[in-house]
Structures are given as structure tokens and as C-alpha cells.
Amino acid sequence: MDLRIKSFEEYTEKYALSVENTDQFWGEIAETFTWNKPYEKICNWDFETPDIKWFVNGKLNITENCLDRHLAKRGNKLALIWEPNDPKERFVRYTYRELYEKVCAFANALKAQGIKKGDRVVIYMPMIPELTIAVLACARIGAIHSVVFAGFSAHAMADRINDAQANMVITADGLNRGAKQVPLKRVVDEALRTCNSIEKVIVYDCVGWSPNMVDGRDIWWNDAIEGMAKDCPAEVMDSEDMLFILYTSGSTGKPKGVVHTHGGYMVYTAYSFQNVFQCDESDIYWCTADVGWITGHSYIVYGPLLSGATTVMFEGVPTYPDAGRFWQVCDKHGVNQFYTAPTAIRALMAYGEDHVLSYSLDSLKVLGTVGEPINEEAWKWYHIHVGKERCPIVDTWWQTETGGIMISGLGDLSPMRPAHAGFPLPGIQPVLLDQEGKEIKENKVEGYLCIKHPWPSILRTTYRDHDRCRVTYFSHYKGYYFTGDGAKRDENGMYRIIGRVDDVINVSGHRFGTAEIENAINANGIVIESAVVGYPHEIKGQGIYAYVVCESLPEDRETARAEIVETVVEQIGKIAKPEKIQFVTGLPKTRSGKIMRRILRKVAEGESDKLGDTSTLVDPDVVDEIIKGAL
Ligand code: WT7
């Protein structure tokens, strides 16, 4: 089960093998897992359709690999440590055996509520152990989980439920977040007014409220598990059966359901977890993401549990009760590997060094970052004050669609350069393409980041719309998976991710399509049209800047702005709030009606002196007005 590479030399050898003999490379890794029936072939693929299959005709269940196979050797080892929002509240620890029993009992409860293989279950939960249990219980019985981050609005949840035609929602009465409590069940009830596929709702009592319970539809978690057996045979799944759907934003208005499958996702999340974080058997590993995002799926739940590691799950926020909370939790549980996002580091930096200096942080061995390019200043702060210049930083580049980490350092094995993700993991073949789609072979170059060979956890499709998957990822450059990112490769072959080259804005490591936010803004009755761009934001990485056209210029701009923000919160959630709203009388468009975002971006960035060629605009006066407004 130990899949770790032990030196940079070995990395170089393994990398070469993975390119020259892909089947042998992945075969040696895959055979360390538990299969009900061995696969017949490692990989079948064509990037045109696309049609990608890994570990063909193999039978397995990912939860048998996360839980059952550890019981003999690690039954009493801690699988999960849960740290509550309130530091005065008791933390929870489950051994592998306890987690196994909890997952089985809840899996039996799901079956008793009528859920079967292939059904879709939406999970809308706080960051509590029951979220992980619900995810694994779905996988155990072959139900497809679709976790919706608990910050999304009723409207956004309803869209996801309807797209997946989900049969069940698992939720809680509410959640704790710093000093606040947020209702969840109420949001679910509102969403379900426009959904007709949901038959049952399971509700976990998290904050002790008494939400409305609909007779015959809603059932309390504790009632559902009452009397359930603590064993549940795992459903035998094909390697290519769907494990989960996770919705993510793209350059169109509607989020798409990225699909991952049992076999390939299992092999790659375990392999990448072990190599990037280099955890020893007795280590404590903590990823601060939310299970509602891919980072939480792959590196709180599946990767660590597949590897028999101890994974920490944190309910709260970095600044509660104060900006030292992350470091207090590291010392309290003796965290060895700590994985967070640049936006969290920048937010904590703003509170000064004192908070971090009050803790020893002696246990830390490896620090990780993910979600967006990390600026050098934040990288240095993390390296000096958190890692005491002793811990390597792994800057992990990947995406919801890639399922696992693609480009990153491996613990302390790899050379490290601030703000550079570094080298690709074995099995990953990145390339940089030029404007014409030709591979740029040399170093010290910049281009569009694509991948030219599949890896086990590449997305298989976008749920119920395969053509969208083809068009979005496989049609820009024939024969390549297109990431949507631009990147540089330095003289040593290390990659540095620059950011998105499509209409996607990355706010605090979360993705939003400009069209998605524009649709939300346009849902407000006073708005005729809008255009949204990203601009550099000190803490969030990028902020959302909206140019809005109304029938007539609102007299009370402040109120109008607040109302538009409120509409976005209703349509998507608080995480998508525009930072700045500028009212304009028109948008700069080309003769063919295309909005010239380049111009809007420059104005939002405060670089209106660098607009470039505006001669193709229908109405150049609009630009003057926009520049004036920005001053
Ligand atoms: C986009 C994917 C996958 C984890 C969380 C985000 C950006 C991600 C890095 C990094 C520079 C990064 C890219 C990518 N990104 N990690 N280490 N350095 N940029 O997942 O929501 O699917 O977003 O996040 O632009 O395409 P996601």
C-alpha cells in the first residue's frame, strides 16, 4: 500500500517510466488496491469523443479500500479527528473501525430509505463528521453523491438537484461558522419548492434548532440510523461506475456536473496524496478546505482514508475566536502536514505575525497550498512564520476536473521555487501550446496549459451533457485536454501557473463564470444588461467588478447596489458577491455584439491608460464614460 517515492532521483525514474510505459507504471500502483475482480486493461482512451476508461472491467468499491482493508492492521488507528468551531467544545475522534461502523450504519439507513445503486444524493451539510460519513455511505451502496457547498443559495442548490435529478437530500438544521449560525434546512425547504425529484430528506441535528419537518419526506438522521446494523456489504462497482458529481463553474452561465468514477479516482487520489504530502504512518494530516469542494473530496476524505492516514476535519473559520486558530489547532493535535489556500494565508497575514508566533508549530513537516497562484509575499510569510524555514511548501496545481493534484512538489524531495507549482507528478504529461495550438518544446516559455495523455482521475463526462464536456475540454486543441489556465515553464522545466485564460474568475480559490454572475445580476428587475470581470484583490486574489446598465441611472446608487448584491446572494450565494458595481449607460461592444472584456478588465485594474486598440468598437464614447466613472 505504500506508494511513496523516496527521492528526487526515484521521481525522475518513475516519471520516465510513466511516459514510456504507462501501463506498467499504473499497473504496479493499481495492483496494491483491493479489487473484487481484476481489470482486464489499464486504459482505453480517445480525446476526441472523449471516451476514457481506466482499469477496464475491474470491479471494486472505493470504500472497501478506504475502510475495510485497513481494519486488520489499523482498526484502532485514528481515521478522523474533528475539531469543532468553538475551541471550548469537545473534539471527536474516530478510529478506522469506528468510522467503518458509522459508515455502514448510515449506508443501511440510506437503503432503508429506498436509496439504491445509481441514485443521486445531494449532500448539503456543515463541516462535521456526518458529512464524511454521508459521502462514504453513498459510495458504499453505489449511490452517486453530489455535495453542494453549504454556502450556496436555495436557487443554486435547486439547479444542481434538478440537473442531477437527485432522489434525496442529506442536510442539517443549521451550521456554526465563527460567531454565527446559519440555517441549512430552511434553505433546503426553499430549494425543494422548485424540485420534484426529491423523495426523502435526512436532517442531522447540528445546532439544536427545530426546523420544519415535512411528514413522509423528512426524517432525522438519528431516527434513520436507529437499529441499523454496523456492517453493510459494499456494492460491487465497475471501475467506470460513477462515484460522484461535483458542480463547477465554467465560461457559460450554467455550472456543470463534473463526473468522477470509482476505479481511476481511487488510484489517483491515493497515489497523489501519499507522494505530495509524504505522510508517515503516525502523522496527523490537516486540510482546511471544505468537503463541498474538490479539495475536500480528494484530500480530506478519499486520498487520506485510502492511504490509512489520520485526517483532521475543521468545522470553523481561520479567524475565530481569533486569527491564531489554525495554529492553535496545529499545536493541539500535533499536525504534521498542513494544507490550505493562499487566500487564507493572506487574510491571516493581515492580522500580523503575533498570532502565529504564539504557537510552537513544532510538529509541522510539510505545508501545502492550493486554489490559485500564490504571490511571493504570501509564500514567504507562510515559509518563514508558519514553516520556520524548515518545512517545504508544496504548491499544488489541479482542478475539479483533474480529480487530483497534477503539478506540485513532493514533500521535501523536490526543488522548490516561490510561486512555482513545480514539476508534474509521474503519469501527468503537461504541455504548453502557442496561439496556433502548437506544442512549445523549449524552456523559459509561456503558453496555454494542456495535458496530452489521460491520467486515472481525469473527468469522464459532464453529467447528462457529454457534448459539453467535449466542447469545453477537448475541442480547443485537438488531442489535448485543455485546462483553461495559462502557465510559464522556467529554465529548469518548473511550471508557474499564471491564471485562467477563459471567462472564469477565481475568487478566494473558488471558480465563477463571468456569465454565471451576469445572469444572477440580470435577474434583478432594474438591470438591463451587465458585464463582469475580475480585478486584483489583496485578500481574495481576484474580486468581482460588475458594470451594470439599467433602464435609467438609479437615483439612489447605494440602494441599487445593495439590491443587486442581494440578488446575486439569492441566485448563487454570498461567496459570489460583486465587490464593486459601476453603473454605465452602455457596454463596449464590437460590431458583432461581443462585449470587449479586455477593456473592462483594464479599467477595473486601474490601467485605463493601457486600453490598446478600441477602433473596432461600435460606440467608443462609452469607453470614455466608463473610464470617467472609475476615477
Ligand atoms: C483552478 C481550478 C483544485 C483545487 C481547488 C480549485 C486554479 C488551483 C492552483 C495553484 C495556481 C491554481 C487554476 C485552476 N488553481 N490550484 N496551485 N496555482 N492556480 O479547484 O475550483 O476546480 O479551480 O484553480 O486556475 O484551473 P477549481
Coordinates of N, CA and C in Angstrom, one line a residue, residues 422-620:
G422 N 5.9 23.8 -9.8 CA 7.0 22.9 -10.0 C 6.8 21.9 -11.1
F423 N 7.1 20.6 -10.8 CA 7.1 19.6 -11.8 C 5.8 18.7 -11.8
P424 N 5.5 18.1 -12.9 CA 4.3 17.3 -12.9 C 4.5 16.0 -12.1
L425 N 3.4 15.5 -11.5 CA 3.5 14.2 -10.9 C 3.8 13.1 -11.9
P426 N 4.4 12.0 -11.6 CA 4.5 10.9 -12.5 C 3.1 10.5 -13.1
G427 N 3.1 10.3 -14.4 CA 1.8 9.9 -15.0 C 1.1 11.1 -15.6
I428 N 1.6 12.3 -15.3 CA 1.0 13.6 -15.8 C 1.9 14.2 -16.9
Q429 N 1.3 14.4 -18.1 CA 2.1 15.0 -19.2 C 1.6 16.3 -19.6
P430 N 2.0 17.4 -18.9 CA 1.6 18.7 -19.3 C 2.4 19.2 -20.5
V431 N 1.7 20.1 -21.3 CA 2.4 20.8 -22.4 C 1.9 22.2 -22.4
L432 N 2.8 23.1 -23.0 CA 2.3 24.5 -23.3 C 2.1 24.6 -24.8
L433 N 1.0 25.2 -25.1 CA 0.7 25.4 -26.5 C 0.7 26.9 -26.9
D434 N 1.1 27.2 -28.1 CA 1.1 28.6 -28.5 C -0.3 28.9 -29.1
Q435 N -0.5 30.1 -29.6 CA -1.8 30.6 -30.2 C -2.3 29.6 -31.2
E436 N -1.4 29.0 -32.0 CA -1.9 28.1 -33.1 C -2.1 26.7 -32.6
G437 N -1.9 26.5 -31.3 CA -2.1 25.1 -30.8 C -0.9 24.2 -31.0
K438 N 0.3 24.8 -31.3 CA 1.5 24.0 -31.5 C 2.2 23.9 -30.1
E439 N 2.7 22.7 -29.9 CA 3.5 22.5 -28.6 C 4.8 23.3 -28.6
I440 N 5.0 24.0 -27.5 CA 6.3 24.7 -27.4 C 7.2 23.8 -26.6
K441 N 8.2 23.4 -27.2 CA 9.1 22.4 -26.5 C 10.1 22.9 -25.6
E442 N 10.6 24.2 -25.9 CA 11.7 24.6 -25.1 C 11.3 25.1 -23.7
N443 N 12.3 25.5 -22.9 CA 12.0 26.1 -21.6 C 12.1 27.6 -21.7
K444 N 11.8 28.2 -20.5 CA 11.7 29.7 -20.5 C 10.6 30.2 -21.4
V445 N 9.4 29.6 -21.4 CA 8.4 30.0 -22.3 C 7.1 30.1 -21.5
E446 N 6.1 30.6 -22.3 CA 4.7 30.8 -21.7 C 3.7 30.3 -22.7
G447 N 2.6 29.7 -22.3 CA 1.6 29.2 -23.2 C 0.3 28.7 -22.5
Y448 N -0.5 28.1 -23.3 CA -1.8 27.5 -22.8 C -1.5 26.1 -22.2
L449 N -1.9 25.9 -21.0 CA -1.6 24.7 -20.3 C -2.5 23.6 -20.7
C450 N -2.0 22.5 -21.3 CA -2.8 21.4 -21.7 C -2.2 20.1 -21.3
I451 N -2.9 19.0 -21.3 CA -2.4 17.7 -20.9 C -2.6 16.8 -22.1
K452 N -1.5 16.0 -22.4 CA -1.6 15.2 -23.6 C -1.9 13.7 -23.5
H453 N -2.0 13.3 -22.2 CA -2.3 11.9 -22.0 C -3.2 11.8 -20.8
P454 N -4.2 10.9 -20.9 CA -5.1 10.8 -19.7 C -4.4 10.3 -18.5
W455 N -4.9 10.6 -17.3 CA -4.4 10.0 -16.0 C -5.7 9.5 -15.4
P456 N -5.5 8.6 -14.3 CA -6.7 7.9 -13.9 C -7.9 8.7 -13.4
S457 N -7.6 9.9 -12.8 CA -8.8 10.6 -12.3 C -9.2 11.8 -13.1
I458 N -8.9 11.8 -14.4 CA -9.5 12.8 -15.3 C -11.0 12.7 -15.4
L459 N -11.7 13.8 -15.5 CA -13.2 13.7 -15.6 C -13.6 12.8 -16.7
R460 N -14.7 12.1 -16.6 CA -15.2 11.3 -17.7 C -16.2 11.9 -18.6
T461 N -17.0 12.8 -17.9 CA -18.1 13.5 -18.7 C -18.6 14.6 -17.8
T462 N -19.5 15.4 -18.4 CA -20.3 16.4 -17.5 C -21.7 15.8 -17.5
Y463 N -22.2 15.7 -16.4 CA -23.5 14.9 -16.2 C -24.6 15.3 -17.1
R464 N -25.1 14.3 -17.8 CA -26.2 14.4 -18.7 C -25.9 15.3 -19.9
D465 N -24.7 15.7 -20.1 CA -24.4 16.5 -21.3 C -22.9 16.3 -21.7
H466 N -22.8 15.1 -22.4 CA -21.4 14.7 -22.7 C -20.8 15.7 -23.7
D467 N -21.6 16.3 -24.6 CA -21.0 17.1 -25.6 C -20.4 18.4 -25.0
R468 N -21.0 18.8 -23.9 CA -20.5 20.0 -23.2 C -19.0 19.7 -22.7
C469 N -18.8 18.5 -22.2 CA -17.5 18.0 -21.8 C -16.6 18.1 -23.0
R470 N -17.0 17.6 -24.1 CA -16.1 17.5 -25.3 C -15.8 19.0 -25.7
V471 N -16.8 19.8 -25.8 CA -16.6 21.2 -26.3 C -15.7 21.9 -25.3
T472 N -15.9 21.8 -24.0 CA -15.2 22.6 -23.1 C -13.7 22.2 -22.9
Y473 N -13.5 20.9 -22.9 CA -12.1 20.5 -22.6 C -11.3 19.9 -23.7
F474 N -12.0 19.4 -24.7 CA -11.3 18.6 -25.7 C -11.4 19.1 -27.2
S475 N -12.0 20.3 -27.3 CA -12.2 20.8 -28.7 C -11.3 21.9 -29.0
H476 N -10.8 22.7 -28.0 CA -9.9 23.8 -28.3 C -8.7 23.4 -29.0
Y477 N -8.1 22.4 -28.5 CA -6.8 21.9 -29.1 C -7.0 20.4 -29.3
K478 N -7.0 20.0 -30.6 CA -7.3 18.6 -30.9 C -6.2 17.6 -30.3
G479 N -6.7 16.6 -29.6 CA -5.8 15.7 -29.0 C -5.3 16.0 -27.6
Y480 N -5.8 17.1 -27.1 CA -5.3 17.6 -25.7 C -6.5 17.9 -24.8
Y481 N -6.3 17.7 -23.5 CA -7.2 18.2 -22.5 C -6.8 19.6 -22.2
F482 N -7.7 20.6 -22.4 CA -7.4 22.0 -22.2 C -7.8 22.4 -20.8
T483 N -6.9 23.0 -20.0 CA -7.1 23.3 -18.6 C -7.8 24.6 -18.4
G484 N -7.7 25.5 -19.4 CA -8.3 26.9 -19.2 C -7.3 27.8 -18.5
D485 N -6.1 27.3 -18.1 CA -5.0 28.1 -17.5 C -3.9 28.4 -18.4
G486 N -3.3 29.5 -18.2 CA -2.0 29.9 -18.8 C -0.9 29.6 -17.9
A487 N 0.3 29.2 -18.4 CA 1.4 28.9 -17.5 C 2.7 29.2 -18.1
K488 N 3.7 29.3 -17.3 CA 5.1 29.5 -17.7 C 5.9 28.3 -17.3
R489 N 7.0 28.0 -18.1 CA 7.9 27.0 -17.7 C 9.3 27.6 -17.6
D490 N 9.9 27.5 -16.5 CA 11.2 28.2 -16.3 C 12.4 27.4 -16.9
E491 N 13.6 27.9 -16.8 CA 14.7 27.3 -17.4 C 15.0 25.8 -16.9
N492 N 14.4 25.5 -15.8 CA 14.6 24.1 -15.3 C 13.4 23.2 -15.5
G493 N 12.4 23.7 -16.2 CA 11.3 22.9 -16.5 C 10.2 23.0 -15.4
M494 N 10.4 23.9 -14.5 CA 9.3 24.1 -13.4 C 8.2 24.9 -14.0
Y495 N 7.0 24.5 -13.6 CA 5.8 25.3 -14.1 C 5.4 26.3 -13.1
R496 N 5.0 27.5 -13.6 CA 4.4 28.5 -12.8 C 3.0 28.8 -13.4
I497 N 1.9 28.7 -12.7 CA 0.6 28.9 -13.2 C 0.3 30.4 -13.2
I498 N -0.1 31.0 -14.3 CA -0.4 32.4 -14.3 C -1.9 32.7 -13.9
G499 N -2.7 31.8 -14.4 CA -4.2 32.0 -14.1 C -5.0 31.7 -15.3
R500 N -6.3 31.9 -15.1 CA -7.3 31.5 -16.2 C -7.1 32.3 -17.4
V501 N -7.3 31.7 -18.5 CA -7.3 32.4 -19.8 C -8.7 32.5 -20.4
D502 N -9.7 31.9 -19.7 CA -11.1 31.9 -20.2 C -11.9 32.8 -19.3
D503 N -13.2 32.8 -19.5 CA -14.0 33.8 -18.7 C -14.4 33.2 -17.4
V504 N -13.4 32.8 -16.6 CA -13.6 32.3 -15.3 C -12.9 33.2 -14.3
I505 N -13.5 33.6 -13.2 CA -12.9 34.4 -12.2 C -12.6 33.5 -11.0
N506 N -11.5 33.6 -10.4 CA -11.1 32.8 -9.2 C -11.1 33.7 -8.0
V507 N -12.2 33.6 -7.2 CA -12.4 34.5 -6.0 C -12.1 33.6 -4.8
S508 N -11.1 33.9 -4.1 CA -10.7 33.1 -2.9 C -10.6 31.6 -3.2
G509 N -10.0 31.3 -4.4 CA -9.9 29.9 -4.8 C -11.1 29.3 -5.2
H510 N -12.2 30.0 -5.4 CA -13.5 29.4 -5.9 C -13.8 30.0 -7.3
R511 N -14.3 29.1 -8.1 CA -14.5 29.5 -9.5 C -15.9 30.0 -9.8
F512 N -15.9 31.1 -10.6 CA -17.2 31.6 -11.1 C -17.0 32.0 -12.5
G513 N -18.1 31.6 -13.3 CA -18.1 32.1 -14.7 C -18.6 33.5 -14.7
T514 N -18.0 34.3 -15.6 CA -18.5 35.7 -15.7 C -20.0 35.7 -16.1
A515 N -20.3 34.8 -17.0 CA -21.7 34.7 -17.5 C -22.6 34.2 -16.4
E516 N -22.1 33.4 -15.5 CA -23.0 32.9 -14.4 C -23.3 34.1 -13.4
I517 N -22.3 35.0 -13.2 CA -22.6 36.1 -12.3 C -23.4 37.2 -13.0
E518 N -23.2 37.3 -14.3 CA -24.0 38.3 -15.1 C -25.5 37.8 -15.1
N519 N -25.7 36.5 -15.3 CA -27.1 36.0 -15.2 C -27.7 36.4 -13.9
A520 N -27.0 36.2 -12.8 CA -27.5 36.5 -11.5 C -27.8 38.0 -11.4
I521 N -26.9 38.8 -11.8 CA -27.2 40.3 -11.7 C -28.4 40.7 -12.6
N522 N -28.5 40.1 -13.8 CA -29.6 40.4 -14.7 C -30.9 40.0 -14.1
A523 N -30.9 39.1 -13.2 CA -32.2 38.6 -12.6 C -32.8 39.7 -11.7
N524 N -32.1 40.8 -11.4 CA -32.7 41.9 -10.7 C -33.4 42.8 -11.7
G525 N -34.7 43.1 -11.4 CA -35.6 43.8 -12.3 C -35.1 45.1 -12.9
I526 N -34.2 45.8 -12.1 CA -33.8 47.1 -12.7 C -32.7 47.0 -13.7
V527 N -32.1 45.8 -13.8 CA -31.0 45.7 -14.7 C -31.4 45.3 -16.1
I528 N -30.7 45.9 -17.1 CA -31.0 45.5 -18.5 C -29.9 44.6 -18.9
E529 N -28.7 44.9 -18.6 CA -27.5 44.2 -19.1 C -26.3 44.4 -18.1
S530 N -25.4 43.4 -18.1 CA -24.3 43.6 -17.3 C -23.1 42.9 -17.8
A531 N -21.9 43.3 -17.4 CA -20.7 42.6 -17.8 C -19.8 42.6 -16.5
V532 N -19.2 41.4 -16.3 CA -18.4 41.2 -15.1 C -17.0 40.8 -15.4
V533 N -16.1 41.4 -14.7 CA -14.7 41.0 -14.9 C -14.0 40.8 -13.5
G534 N -12.9 40.2 -13.5 CA -12.1 40.0 -12.3 C -11.1 41.2 -12.2
Y535 N -10.7 41.6 -11.0 CA -9.7 42.5 -10.8 C -8.8 42.1 -9.6
P536 N -7.6 42.5 -9.5 CA -6.7 42.0 -8.4 C -7.2 42.5 -7.1
H537 N -7.4 41.5 -6.1 CA -7.9 41.8 -4.8 C -6.9 41.3 -3.8
E538 N -6.6 42.2 -2.8 CA -5.5 41.9 -1.9 C -5.6 40.6 -1.2
I539 N -6.8 40.2 -0.7 CA -7.0 39.0 0.0 C -7.6 37.9 -0.8
K540 N -8.6 38.2 -1.6 CA -9.3 37.2 -2.4 C -8.6 36.8 -3.6
G541 N -7.5 37.4 -4.0 CA -6.8 37.0 -5.2 C -7.5 37.8 -6.3
Q542 N -8.7 37.5 -6.6 CA -9.5 38.3 -7.6 C -10.8 38.7 -6.9
G543 N -11.2 39.9 -7.2 CA -12.5 40.4 -6.8 C -13.4 40.5 -8.0
I544 N -14.7 40.6 -7.8 CA -15.7 40.7 -8.9 C -16.1 42.1 -9.1
Y545 N -15.9 42.6 -10.3 CA -16.2 44.0 -10.7 C -17.3 43.9 -11.7
A546 N -18.4 44.6 -11.4 CA -19.6 44.5 -12.3 C -19.9 45.8 -13.0
Y547 N -20.1 45.8 -14.3 CA -20.6 47.0 -15.0 C -22.0 46.8 -15.3
V548 N -22.9 47.7 -14.8 CA -24.3 47.4 -14.9 C -25.0 48.5 -15.7
V549 N -25.9 48.1 -16.7 CA -26.7 49.0 -17.4 C -28.1 48.9 -16.9
C550 N -28.7 50.0 -16.5 CA -30.1 50.0 -16.1 C -30.9 50.8 -17.0
E551 N -32.3 50.7 -17.0 CA -33.1 51.4 -17.9 C -32.8 52.9 -17.8
S552 N -32.8 53.4 -16.5 CA -32.3 54.8 -16.3 C -31.4 54.7 -15.1
L553 N -30.4 55.6 -15.1 CA -29.4 55.6 -14.0 C -30.1 55.7 -12.6
P554 N -30.0 54.7 -11.7 CA -30.7 54.8 -10.4 C -30.3 56.0 -9.7
E555 N -31.3 56.6 -9.1 CA -31.1 57.9 -8.3 C -30.3 57.6 -7.1
D556 N -30.7 56.6 -6.3 CA -30.0 56.2 -5.1 C -29.1 55.0 -5.5
R557 N -27.9 55.3 -5.9 CA -26.9 54.3 -6.3 C -26.6 53.3 -5.2
E558 N -26.5 53.7 -4.0 CA -26.1 52.8 -2.9 C -27.1 51.8 -2.7
T559 N -28.4 52.2 -2.7 CA -29.5 51.2 -2.5 C -29.6 50.3 -3.7
A560 N -29.4 50.8 -4.9 CA -29.5 50.0 -6.1 C -28.4 48.9 -6.0
R561 N -27.2 49.4 -5.6 CA -26.0 48.4 -5.5 C -26.4 47.3 -4.5
A562 N -26.9 47.7 -3.3 CA -27.2 46.7 -2.3 C -28.2 45.7 -2.8
E563 N -29.2 46.2 -3.6 CA -30.2 45.3 -4.1 C -29.7 44.3 -5.1
I564 N -28.7 44.8 -5.9 CA -28.1 43.9 -6.9 C -27.3 42.9 -6.2
V565 N -26.5 43.3 -5.2 CA -25.8 42.3 -4.4 C -26.7 41.3 -3.8
E566 N -27.8 41.7 -3.3 CA -28.8 40.8 -2.7 C -29.3 39.8 -3.7
T567 N -29.5 40.2 -4.9 CA -30.0 39.3 -6.0 C -28.9 38.3 -6.2
V568 N -27.7 38.7 -6.3 CA -26.6 37.7 -6.5 C -26.5 36.7 -5.4
V569 N -26.7 37.2 -4.2 CA -26.7 36.3 -3.0 C -27.8 35.3 -3.1
E570 N -29.0 35.7 -3.5 CA -30.1 34.8 -3.7 C -29.9 33.8 -4.8
Q571 N -29.3 34.3 -5.9 CA -29.1 33.4 -7.1 C -28.0 32.4 -6.9
I572 N -26.9 32.8 -6.3 CA -25.7 31.9 -6.2 C -25.3 31.7 -4.7
G573 N -25.1 32.8 -4.0 CA -24.7 32.7 -2.6 C -23.7 33.8 -2.2
K574 N -23.4 33.9 -1.0 CA -22.6 35.1 -0.5 C -21.2 35.1 -1.1
I575 N -20.7 33.9 -1.4 CA -19.4 33.8 -2.0 C -19.2 34.5 -3.3
A576 N -20.3 34.8 -4.0 CA -20.2 35.4 -5.3 C -20.5 36.9 -5.4
K577 N -20.6 37.5 -4.2 CA -20.9 38.9 -4.1 C -20.0 39.8 -5.0
P578 N -20.5 40.6 -5.8 CA -19.6 41.6 -6.5 C -19.0 42.6 -5.5
E579 N -17.8 42.8 -5.7 CA -17.1 43.7 -4.8 C -17.4 45.2 -5.2
K580 N -17.4 45.4 -6.5 CA -17.6 46.8 -7.0 C -18.7 46.7 -8.1
I581 N -19.6 47.7 -8.0 CA -20.6 47.8 -9.1 C -20.5 49.2 -9.7
Q582 N -20.3 49.3 -10.9 CA -20.3 50.6 -11.6 C -21.5 50.7 -12.6
F583 N -22.3 51.7 -12.4 CA -23.5 51.9 -13.3 C -23.0 52.6 -14.6
V584 N -23.3 52.1 -15.7 CA -22.9 52.7 -17.0 C -24.1 52.8 -17.9
T585 N -24.0 53.6 -19.0 CA -25.1 53.7 -19.9 C -25.0 52.7 -21.0
G586 N -23.9 52.1 -21.2 CA -23.7 51.1 -22.3 C -22.4 50.3 -22.0
L587 N -22.3 49.2 -22.7 CA -21.1 48.4 -22.6 C -20.3 48.5 -23.9
P588 N -19.0 48.4 -23.8 CA -18.2 48.5 -25.1 C -18.3 47.2 -25.9
K589 N -18.9 47.3 -27.1 CA -19.1 46.1 -27.9 C -18.5 46.3 -29.3
T590 N -18.2 45.1 -29.8 CA -17.7 45.1 -31.2 C -18.9 45.2 -32.1
R591 N -18.7 45.3 -33.4 CA -19.9 45.4 -34.3 C -20.7 44.1 -34.3
S592 N -20.0 43.0 -34.0 CA -20.7 41.7 -33.9 C -21.5 41.5 -32.6
G593 N -21.4 42.5 -31.7 CA -22.1 42.5 -30.5 C -21.4 41.8 -29.3
K594 N -20.1 41.5 -29.5 CA -19.3 40.9 -28.4 C -18.8 42.0 -27.4
I595 N -19.0 41.7 -26.2 CA -18.5 42.7 -25.2 C -17.0 42.6 -25.1
M596 N -16.3 43.8 -25.2 CA -14.9 43.7 -25.1 C -14.4 43.8 -23.7
R597 N -14.3 42.6 -23.1 CA -14.0 42.5 -21.7 C -12.6 43.0 -21.4
R598 N -11.7 42.9 -22.4 CA -10.3 43.3 -22.2 C -10.3 44.8 -21.8
I599 N -11.2 45.6 -22.4 CA -11.2 47.0 -22.0 C -11.8 47.1 -20.6
L600 N -12.8 46.4 -20.3 CA -13.4 46.5 -18.9 C -12.5 46.0 -17.9
R601 N -11.7 45.0 -18.2 CA -10.7 44.5 -17.3 C -9.6 45.5 -17.0
K602 N -9.2 46.2 -18.0 CA -8.1 47.2 -17.8 C -8.6 48.3 -17.0
V603 N -9.9 48.8 -17.2 CA -10.4 49.8 -16.4 C -10.5 49.4 -14.9
A604 N -11.0 48.1 -14.7 CA -11.2 47.6 -13.4 C -9.9 47.5 -12.6
E605 N -8.8 47.2 -13.4 CA -7.5 47.0 -12.8 C -6.8 48.4 -12.6
G606 N -7.5 49.5 -13.0 CA -6.9 50.8 -12.9 C -5.9 51.1 -13.9
E607 N -6.0 50.4 -15.0 CA -5.0 50.7 -16.1 C -5.6 51.2 -17.4
S608 N -6.5 52.2 -17.2 CA -7.3 52.7 -18.3 C -6.4 53.4 -19.3
D609 N -5.1 53.7 -19.0 CA -4.2 54.3 -20.0 C -3.7 53.2 -20.9
K610 N -4.0 51.9 -20.6 CA -3.4 50.9 -21.5 C -4.5 50.1 -22.2
L611 N -5.5 50.8 -22.7 CA -6.6 50.1 -23.3 C -6.3 49.4 -24.6
G612 N -5.3 49.8 -25.3 CA -5.0 49.2 -26.6 C -6.0 49.6 -27.7
D613 N -6.1 48.8 -28.7 CA -6.9 49.2 -29.9 C -8.4 49.2 -29.5
T614 N -9.1 50.4 -29.7 CA -10.5 50.4 -29.4 C -11.3 50.8 -30.7
S615 N -10.6 50.6 -31.9 CA -11.2 51.1 -33.1 C -12.3 50.2 -33.6
T616 N -12.4 49.0 -33.1 CA -13.5 48.1 -33.6 C -14.8 48.3 -32.8
L617 N -14.7 49.2 -31.9 CA -16.0 49.4 -31.1 C -17.1 50.1 -31.8
V618 N -18.3 49.8 -31.5 CA -19.4 50.4 -32.1 C -19.5 51.9 -31.6
D619 N -19.3 52.0 -30.3 CA -19.5 53.3 -29.7 C -18.4 53.7 -28.8
P620 N -17.3 54.2 -29.3 CA -16.1 54.5 -28.5 C -16.4 55.5 -27.3

